[in-house]
């Protein structure tokens, strides 16, 4: 069965610190996609990244970076030099795209507080 | 704005009443999804459409829930005889043709059942 686990329910760090959000996933498929979404207080889900299962290269986008490791079924997200505007709930998610079915399975989210 | 839109943004109703939500996807997108998000949880898949065909329904979608996409454009989600447990944010997303395309989410409809 497909499952996404975000063990950190809530994290608080002081502004400018680095923070890593953990994500562990389960799937039986060899082809799948992993995502991170941000949900600020306004409520709208903001897409951050999609990664397919065949691409294990780490990715960096500005202060954001992602570490995908198939060996440990993890897709962790790091924010460098955090800012107050990074405060939000962050969701890791999985889609198996089996038989054309690409519904997304979300984790429960990690609420991130960046303290000034 | 050409993103996914949802209407209404907020709905307060009394238990037992029927409610209907609307989702307008991005115009060229043929796939449309409904998710539900309760407090402190991630969004949970409810159902999805490819054009006007409803291809999958989650077991979360009880008989009181029905979704339609009559002309393959906008979609409606109706909840009959609402219960307090239906209180949640209802999210709509749309995407284009496979191979995999990103799902774009709307702002959601927050339902409160009193």
PDB file of C-alpha atoms in Angstrom:
ATOM      1  CA  UNK A   1       0.000   0.000   0.000  1.00  0.00           C
ATOM      2  CA  UNK A   2       1.117   3.539  -0.600  1.00  0.00           C
ATOM      3  CA  UNK A   3       1.836   5.688   2.423  1.00  0.00           C
ATOM      4  CA  UNK A   4       3.674   8.875   3.312  1.00  0.00           C
ATOM      5  CA  UNK A   5       4.976   9.481   6.814  1.00  0.00           C
ATOM      6  CA  UNK A   6       6.040  12.846   8.150  1.00  0.00           C
ATOM      7  CA  UNK A   7       7.138  12.061  11.662  1.00  0.00           C
ATOM      8  CA  UNK A   8       7.689  15.693  12.671  1.00  0.00           C
ATOM      9  CA  UNK A   9       4.329  17.173  13.546  1.00  0.00           C
ATOM     10  CA  UNK A  10       5.625  20.611  14.437  1.00  0.00           C
ATOM     11  CA  UNK A  11       9.032  22.299  14.317  1.00  0.00           C
ATOM     12  CA  UNK A  12      10.118  25.695  15.610  1.00  0.00           C
ATOM     13  CA  UNK A  13      13.404  27.302  14.683  1.00  0.00           C
ATOM     14  CA  UNK A  14      14.817  30.780  14.992  1.00  0.00           C
ATOM     15  CA  UNK A  15      15.081  32.818  11.835  1.00  0.00           C
ATOM     16  CA  UNK A  16      18.240  32.213   9.770  1.00  0.00           C
ATOM     17  CA  UNK A  17      18.669  28.691  11.091  1.00  0.00           C
ATOM     18  CA  UNK A  18      18.601  25.756   8.681  1.00  0.00           C
ATOM     19  CA  UNK A  19      15.790  23.246   9.064  1.00  0.00           C
ATOM     20  CA  UNK A  20      15.155  19.828   7.543  1.00  0.00           C
ATOM     21  CA  UNK A  21      11.699  18.316   7.148  1.00  0.00           C
ATOM     22  CA  UNK A  22      11.677  14.537   6.988  1.00  0.00           C
ATOM     23  CA  UNK A  23       9.562  12.393   4.684  1.00  0.00           C
ATOM     24  CA  UNK A  24       9.463   8.614   4.376  1.00  0.00           C
ATOM     25  CA  UNK A  25       7.278   6.889   1.824  1.00  0.00           C
ATOM     26  CA  UNK A  26       6.033   3.393   1.026  1.00  0.00           C
ATOM     27  CA  UNK A  27       5.096   2.072  -2.393  1.00  0.00           C
ATOM     28  CA  UNK A  28       5.149  -1.201  -4.266  1.00  0.00           C
ATOM     29  CA  UNK A  29       5.660   0.461  -7.619  1.00  0.00           C
ATOM     30  CA  UNK A  30       8.955   1.129  -9.323  1.00  0.00           C
ATOM     31  CA  UNK A  31       7.548   4.179 -11.070  1.00  0.00           C
ATOM     32  CA  UNK A  32       6.223   6.894  -8.829  1.00  0.00           C
ATOM     33  CA  UNK A  33       6.407  10.595  -8.168  1.00  0.00           C
ATOM     34  CA  UNK A  34       7.192  12.461  -4.994  1.00  0.00           C
ATOM     35  CA  UNK A  35       6.141  15.999  -4.145  1.00  0.00           C
ATOM     36  CA  UNK A  36       6.423  18.713  -1.604  1.00  0.00           C
ATOM     37  CA  UNK A  37       3.662  21.277  -1.164  1.00  0.00           C
ATOM     38  CA  UNK A  38       3.521  24.327   1.075  1.00  0.00           C
ATOM     39  CA  UNK A  39       0.287  25.435   2.733  1.00  0.00           C
ATOM     40  CA  UNK A  40       0.581  28.943   4.182  1.00  0.00           C
ATOM     41  CA  UNK A  41      -2.043  30.299   6.599  1.00  0.00           C
ATOM     42  CA  UNK A  42      -4.141  31.413   3.625  1.00  0.00           C
ATOM     43  CA  UNK A  43      -4.813  27.728   2.968  1.00  0.00           C
ATOM     44  CA  UNK A  44      -3.942  27.337  -0.693  1.00  0.00           C
ATOM     45  CA  UNK A  45      -1.582  24.491  -1.544  1.00  0.00           C
ATOM     46  CA  UNK A  46       1.548  25.737  -3.267  1.00  0.00           C
ATOM     47  CA  UNK A  47       3.520  23.277  -5.365  1.00  0.00           C
ATOM     48  CA  UNK A  48       7.237  23.230  -4.549  1.00  0.00           C
ATOM     49  CA  UNK A  49       8.747  20.251  -6.333  1.00  0.00           C
ATOM     50  CA  UNK A  50       7.997  17.013  -8.156  1.00  0.00           C
ATOM     51  CA  UNK A  51      10.553  14.250  -8.446  1.00  0.00           C
ATOM     52  CA  UNK A  52      10.153  10.984 -10.372  1.00  0.00           C
ATOM     53  CA  UNK A  53      11.462   7.711  -9.022  1.00  0.00           C
ATOM     54  CA  UNK A  54      14.178   7.400 -11.640  1.00  0.00           C
ATOM     55  CA  UNK A  55      15.827  10.688 -10.808  1.00  0.00           C
ATOM     56  CA  UNK A  56      17.759  10.516  -7.561  1.00  0.00           C
ATOM     57  CA  UNK A  57      19.702  13.689  -8.120  1.00  0.00           C
ATOM     58  CA  UNK A  58      19.377  16.140  -5.315  1.00  0.00           C
ATOM     59  CA  UNK A  59      17.865  19.464  -6.245  1.00  0.00           C
ATOM     60  CA  UNK A  60      18.491  22.972  -5.044  1.00  0.00           C
ATOM     61  CA  UNK A  61      16.254  25.939  -5.677  1.00  0.00           C
ATOM     62  CA  UNK A  62      17.396  29.060  -3.907  1.00  0.00           C
ATOM     63  CA  UNK A  63      17.194  28.387  -0.175  1.00  0.00           C
ATOM     64  CA  UNK A  64      15.337  25.123  -0.738  1.00  0.00           C
ATOM     65  CA  UNK A  65      16.964  21.759  -1.339  1.00  0.00           C
ATOM     66  CA  UNK A  66      15.674  18.223  -1.553  1.00  0.00           C
ATOM     67  CA  UNK A  67      17.455  14.956  -0.802  1.00  0.00           C
ATOM     68  CA  UNK A  68      15.896  11.882  -2.467  1.00  0.00           C
ATOM     69  CA  UNK A  69      17.261   8.513  -1.336  1.00  0.00           C
ATOM     70  CA  UNK A  70      15.546   5.418  -2.711  1.00  0.00           C
ATOM     71  CA  UNK A  71      17.617   3.145  -0.478  1.00  0.00           C
ATOM     72  CA  UNK A  72      15.895   4.585   2.590  1.00  0.00           C
ATOM     73  CA  UNK A  73      12.633   5.593   0.851  1.00  0.00           C
ATOM     74  CA  UNK A  74      13.138   9.152   1.981  1.00  0.00           C
ATOM     75  CA  UNK A  75      12.600  12.513   0.348  1.00  0.00           C
ATOM     76  CA  UNK A  76      13.735  15.151   2.809  1.00  0.00           C
ATOM     77  CA  UNK A  77      13.387  18.896   2.390  1.00  0.00           C
ATOM     78  CA  UNK A  78      15.845  21.453   3.759  1.00  0.00           C
ATOM     79  CA  UNK A  79      15.343  25.179   4.080  1.00  0.00           C
ATOM     80  CA  UNK A  80      18.591  27.081   4.466  1.00  0.00           C
ATOM     81  CA  UNK A  81      18.708  30.420   6.282  1.00  0.00           C
ATOM     82  CA  UNK A  82      15.036  30.214   7.176  1.00  0.00           C
ATOM     83  CA  UNK A  83      12.818  33.280   7.075  1.00  0.00           C
ATOM     84  CA  UNK A  84       9.609  34.145   8.868  1.00  0.00           C
ATOM     85  CA  UNK A  85       7.735  33.859   5.544  1.00  0.00           C
ATOM     86  CA  UNK A  86       8.663  30.177   5.465  1.00  0.00           C
ATOM     87  CA  UNK A  87       6.235  29.574   8.327  1.00  0.00           C
ATOM     88  CA  UNK A  88       3.598  27.198   6.957  1.00  0.00           C
ATOM     89  CA  UNK A  89       2.511  23.585   6.905  1.00  0.00           C
ATOM     90  CA  UNK A  90       4.575  21.490   4.528  1.00  0.00           C
ATOM     91  CA  UNK A  91       3.236  18.316   2.955  1.00  0.00           C
ATOM     92  CA  UNK A  92       5.187  15.517   1.389  1.00  0.00           C
ATOM     93  CA  UNK A  93       3.179  13.453  -1.086  1.00  0.00           C
ATOM     94  CA  UNK A  94       3.341  10.445  -3.399  1.00  0.00           C
ATOM     95  CA  UNK A  95       1.663   9.490  -6.645  1.00  0.00           C
ATOM     96  CA  UNK A  96       2.043   6.056  -8.189  1.00  0.00           C
ATOM     97  CA  UNK A  97       0.555   6.910 -11.582  1.00  0.00           C
ATOM     98  CA  UNK A  98      -0.498   3.309 -12.039  1.00  0.00           C
ATOM     99  CA  UNK A  99      -2.826   2.670 -15.002  1.00  0.00           C
ATOM    100  CA  UNK A 100      -3.138   6.364 -15.484  1.00  0.00           C
ATOM    101  CA  UNK A 101      -4.373   6.953 -11.963  1.00  0.00           C
ATOM    102  CA  UNK A 102      -2.354   9.835 -10.611  1.00  0.00           C
ATOM    103  CA  UNK A 103      -4.145  10.699  -7.408  1.00  0.00           C
ATOM    104  CA  UNK A 104      -1.818  12.114  -4.797  1.00  0.00           C
ATOM    105  CA  UNK A 105      -1.386  10.587  -1.360  1.00  0.00           C
ATOM    106  CA  UNK A 106      -0.360  13.204   1.180  1.00  0.00           C
ATOM    107  CA  UNK A 107       1.411  12.895   4.489  1.00  0.00           C
ATOM    108  CA  UNK A 108      -0.070  14.553   7.547  1.00  0.00           C
ATOM    109  CA  UNK A 109       2.188  17.546   7.214  1.00  0.00           C
ATOM    110  CA  UNK A 110       4.806  19.290   9.319  1.00  0.00           C
ATOM    111  CA  UNK A 111       3.903  22.664  10.768  1.00  0.00           C
ATOM    112  CA  UNK A 112       6.969  24.893  10.620  1.00  0.00           C
ATOM    113  CA  UNK A 113       7.287  27.982  12.816  1.00  0.00           C
ATOM    114  CA  UNK A 114      10.083  30.388  12.039  1.00  0.00           C
ATOM    115  CA  UNK A 115      10.596  32.654  15.043  1.00  0.00           C
ATOM    116  CA  UNK A 116      11.923  36.176  14.514  1.00  0.00           C
TER     117      UNK A 116
ATOM    118  CA  UNK B   1      -6.506  34.769 -13.216  1.00  0.00           C
ATOM    119  CA  UNK B   2      -6.492  31.442 -15.071  1.00  0.00           C
ATOM    120  CA  UNK B   3      -5.935  29.151 -12.093  1.00  0.00           C
ATOM    121  CA  UNK B   4      -8.350  26.703 -10.511  1.00  0.00           C
ATOM    122  CA  UNK B   5     -11.277  28.480  -8.886  1.00  0.00           C
ATOM    123  CA  UNK B   6     -13.732  27.226  -6.301  1.00  0.00           C
ATOM    124  CA  UNK B   7     -17.021  28.614  -5.129  1.00  0.00           C
ATOM    125  CA  UNK B   8     -18.024  29.349  -2.449  1.00  0.00           C
ATOM    126  CA  UNK B   9     -14.885  29.866  -0.411  1.00  0.00           C
ATOM    127  CA  UNK B  10     -16.753  29.375   2.845  1.00  0.00           C
ATOM    128  CA  UNK B  11     -20.011  27.646   3.639  1.00  0.00           C
ATOM    129  CA  UNK B  12     -21.750  27.358   6.988  1.00  0.00           C
ATOM    130  CA  UNK B  13     -24.740  25.077   7.147  1.00  0.00           C
ATOM    131  CA  UNK B  14     -26.890  23.283   9.652  1.00  0.00           C
ATOM    132  CA  UNK B  15     -26.748  19.556  10.094  1.00  0.00           C
ATOM    133  CA  UNK B  16     -29.070  17.792   7.723  1.00  0.00           C
ATOM    134  CA  UNK B  17     -28.953  20.398   4.987  1.00  0.00           C
ATOM    135  CA  UNK B  18     -27.622  19.762   1.483  1.00  0.00           C
ATOM    136  CA  UNK B  19     -24.692  21.731   0.117  1.00  0.00           C
ATOM    137  CA  UNK B  20     -23.121  21.994  -3.322  1.00  0.00           C
ATOM    138  CA  UNK B  21     -19.648  23.237  -4.226  1.00  0.00           C
ATOM    139  CA  UNK B  22     -18.333  24.189  -7.610  1.00  0.00           C
ATOM    140  CA  UNK B  23     -14.868  23.868  -9.118  1.00  0.00           C
ATOM    141  CA  UNK B  24     -13.690  25.474 -12.341  1.00  0.00           C
ATOM    142  CA  UNK B  25     -10.446  23.873 -13.522  1.00  0.00           C
ATOM    143  CA  UNK B  26      -7.783  25.410 -15.706  1.00  0.00           C
ATOM    144  CA  UNK B  27      -9.455  25.538 -19.107  1.00  0.00           C
ATOM    145  CA  UNK B  28      -7.285  23.110 -21.057  1.00  0.00           C
ATOM    146  CA  UNK B  29      -7.069  20.550 -18.250  1.00  0.00           C
ATOM    147  CA  UNK B  30      -9.047  17.360 -18.791  1.00  0.00           C
ATOM    148  CA  UNK B  31      -8.446  15.778 -15.372  1.00  0.00           C
ATOM    149  CA  UNK B  32     -10.149  17.091 -12.257  1.00  0.00           C
ATOM    150  CA  UNK B  33      -9.737  15.889  -8.672  1.00  0.00           C
ATOM    151  CA  UNK B  34     -11.528  16.432  -5.389  1.00  0.00           C
ATOM    152  CA  UNK B  35      -9.742  16.138  -2.051  1.00  0.00           C
ATOM    153  CA  UNK B  36     -10.885  16.715   1.514  1.00  0.00           C
ATOM    154  CA  UNK B  37      -8.697  18.143   4.253  1.00  0.00           C
ATOM    155  CA  UNK B  38      -9.669  18.027   7.915  1.00  0.00           C
ATOM    156  CA  UNK B  39      -7.951  20.010  10.628  1.00  0.00           C
ATOM    157  CA  UNK B  40      -4.394  18.914  11.234  1.00  0.00           C
ATOM    158  CA  UNK B  41      -4.386  16.385   8.407  1.00  0.00           C
ATOM    159  CA  UNK B  42      -3.136  16.257   4.870  1.00  0.00           C
ATOM    160  CA  UNK B  43      -5.581  16.329   1.964  1.00  0.00           C
ATOM    161  CA  UNK B  44      -7.287  13.003   1.264  1.00  0.00           C
ATOM    162  CA  UNK B  45      -8.336  11.926  -2.200  1.00  0.00           C
ATOM    163  CA  UNK B  46     -12.085  11.708  -2.824  1.00  0.00           C
ATOM    164  CA  UNK B  47     -12.634  11.260  -6.552  1.00  0.00           C
ATOM    165  CA  UNK B  48     -11.402  12.246  -9.975  1.00  0.00           C
ATOM    166  CA  UNK B  49     -12.658  12.795 -13.501  1.00  0.00           C
ATOM    167  CA  UNK B  50     -11.110  12.472 -16.887  1.00  0.00           C
ATOM    168  CA  UNK B  51     -13.250  14.735 -19.028  1.00  0.00           C
ATOM    169  CA  UNK B  52     -16.830  13.915 -17.964  1.00  0.00           C
ATOM    170  CA  UNK B  53     -16.092  10.365 -16.797  1.00  0.00           C
ATOM    171  CA  UNK B  54     -15.728   9.746 -13.079  1.00  0.00           C
ATOM    172  CA  UNK B  55     -12.942   7.159 -12.962  1.00  0.00           C
ATOM    173  CA  UNK B  56     -12.368   6.506  -9.294  1.00  0.00           C
ATOM    174  CA  UNK B  57     -14.095   7.127  -6.000  1.00  0.00           C
ATOM    175  CA  UNK B  58     -12.490   6.783  -2.605  1.00  0.00           C
ATOM    176  CA  UNK B  59     -14.220   4.782   0.107  1.00  0.00           C
ATOM    177  CA  UNK B  60     -14.307   8.109   1.947  1.00  0.00           C
ATOM    178  CA  UNK B  61     -17.015   9.164  -0.486  1.00  0.00           C
ATOM    179  CA  UNK B  62     -20.146   7.887   1.210  1.00  0.00           C
ATOM    180  CA  UNK B  63     -23.537   7.613  -0.476  1.00  0.00           C
ATOM    181  CA  UNK B  64     -24.329  11.122   0.707  1.00  0.00           C
ATOM    182  CA  UNK B  65     -21.623  12.510  -1.562  1.00  0.00           C
ATOM    183  CA  UNK B  66     -21.985  12.872  -5.302  1.00  0.00           C
ATOM    184  CA  UNK B  67     -19.755  14.551  -7.839  1.00  0.00           C
ATOM    185  CA  UNK B  68     -20.439  15.444 -11.433  1.00  0.00           C
ATOM    186  CA  UNK B  69     -18.629  16.968 -14.334  1.00  0.00           C
ATOM    187  CA  UNK B  70     -21.392  17.105 -16.940  1.00  0.00           C
ATOM    188  CA  UNK B  71     -19.589  18.650 -19.887  1.00  0.00           C
ATOM    189  CA  UNK B  72     -16.042  17.879 -18.932  1.00  0.00           C
ATOM    190  CA  UNK B  73     -15.464  21.420 -17.770  1.00  0.00           C
ATOM    191  CA  UNK B  74     -16.551  22.563 -14.293  1.00  0.00           C
ATOM    192  CA  UNK B  75     -17.425  20.057 -11.576  1.00  0.00           C
ATOM    193  CA  UNK B  76     -19.819  20.054  -8.651  1.00  0.00           C
ATOM    194  CA  UNK B  77     -19.565  18.185  -5.370  1.00  0.00           C
ATOM    195  CA  UNK B  78     -22.813  17.749  -3.476  1.00  0.00           C
ATOM    196  CA  UNK B  79     -23.174  16.575   0.092  1.00  0.00           C
ATOM    197  CA  UNK B  80     -26.649  15.522   1.160  1.00  0.00           C
ATOM    198  CA  UNK B  81     -27.877  15.464   4.753  1.00  0.00           C
ATOM    199  CA  UNK B  82     -24.682  17.024   6.056  1.00  0.00           C
ATOM    200  CA  UNK B  83     -23.184  15.799   9.315  1.00  0.00           C
ATOM    201  CA  UNK B  84     -20.789  17.553  11.658  1.00  0.00           C
ATOM    202  CA  UNK B  85     -18.077  15.159  10.547  1.00  0.00           C
ATOM    203  CA  UNK B  86     -18.315  16.623   7.040  1.00  0.00           C
ATOM    204  CA  UNK B  87     -16.776  19.865   8.298  1.00  0.00           C
ATOM    205  CA  UNK B  88     -13.544  20.211   6.346  1.00  0.00           C
ATOM    206  CA  UNK B  89     -11.787  22.042   3.552  1.00  0.00           C
ATOM    207  CA  UNK B  90     -12.775  20.655   0.144  1.00  0.00           C
ATOM    208  CA  UNK B  91     -10.020  21.087  -2.398  1.00  0.00           C
ATOM    209  CA  UNK B  92     -10.225  20.803  -6.148  1.00  0.00           C
ATOM    210  CA  UNK B  93      -7.259  20.265  -8.456  1.00  0.00           C
ATOM    211  CA  UNK B  94      -6.817  19.894 -12.180  1.00  0.00           C
ATOM    212  CA  UNK B  95      -4.128  18.571 -14.496  1.00  0.00           C
ATOM    213  CA  UNK B  96      -3.501  18.003 -18.171  1.00  0.00           C
ATOM    214  CA  UNK B  97      -2.890  14.824 -20.157  1.00  0.00           C
ATOM    215  CA  UNK B  98      -0.585  12.061 -18.966  1.00  0.00           C
ATOM    216  CA  UNK B  99       2.336  11.354 -18.836  1.00  0.00           C
ATOM    217  CA  UNK B 100       2.299  12.839 -15.451  1.00  0.00           C
ATOM    218  CA  UNK B 101       1.306  16.443 -15.193  1.00  0.00           C
ATOM    219  CA  UNK B 102       1.341  18.598 -12.111  1.00  0.00           C
ATOM    220  CA  UNK B 103      -1.933  19.005 -10.262  1.00  0.00           C
ATOM    221  CA  UNK B 104      -2.841  22.630  -9.674  1.00  0.00           C
ATOM    222  CA  UNK B 105      -4.944  23.204  -6.591  1.00  0.00           C
ATOM    223  CA  UNK B 106      -7.701  25.719  -6.052  1.00  0.00           C
ATOM    224  CA  UNK B 107      -8.148  27.778  -2.874  1.00  0.00           C
ATOM    225  CA  UNK B 108     -10.661  25.340  -1.416  1.00  0.00           C
ATOM    226  CA  UNK B 109     -14.153  25.584   0.052  1.00  0.00           C
ATOM    227  CA  UNK B 110     -14.260  25.507   3.836  1.00  0.00           C
ATOM    228  CA  UNK B 111     -17.415  23.799   5.067  1.00  0.00           C
ATOM    229  CA  UNK B 112     -18.639  24.181   8.624  1.00  0.00           C
ATOM    230  CA  UNK B 113     -21.590  22.055   9.694  1.00  0.00           C
ATOM    231  CA  UNK B 114     -23.266  23.272  12.877  1.00  0.00           C
TER     232      UNK B 114
END
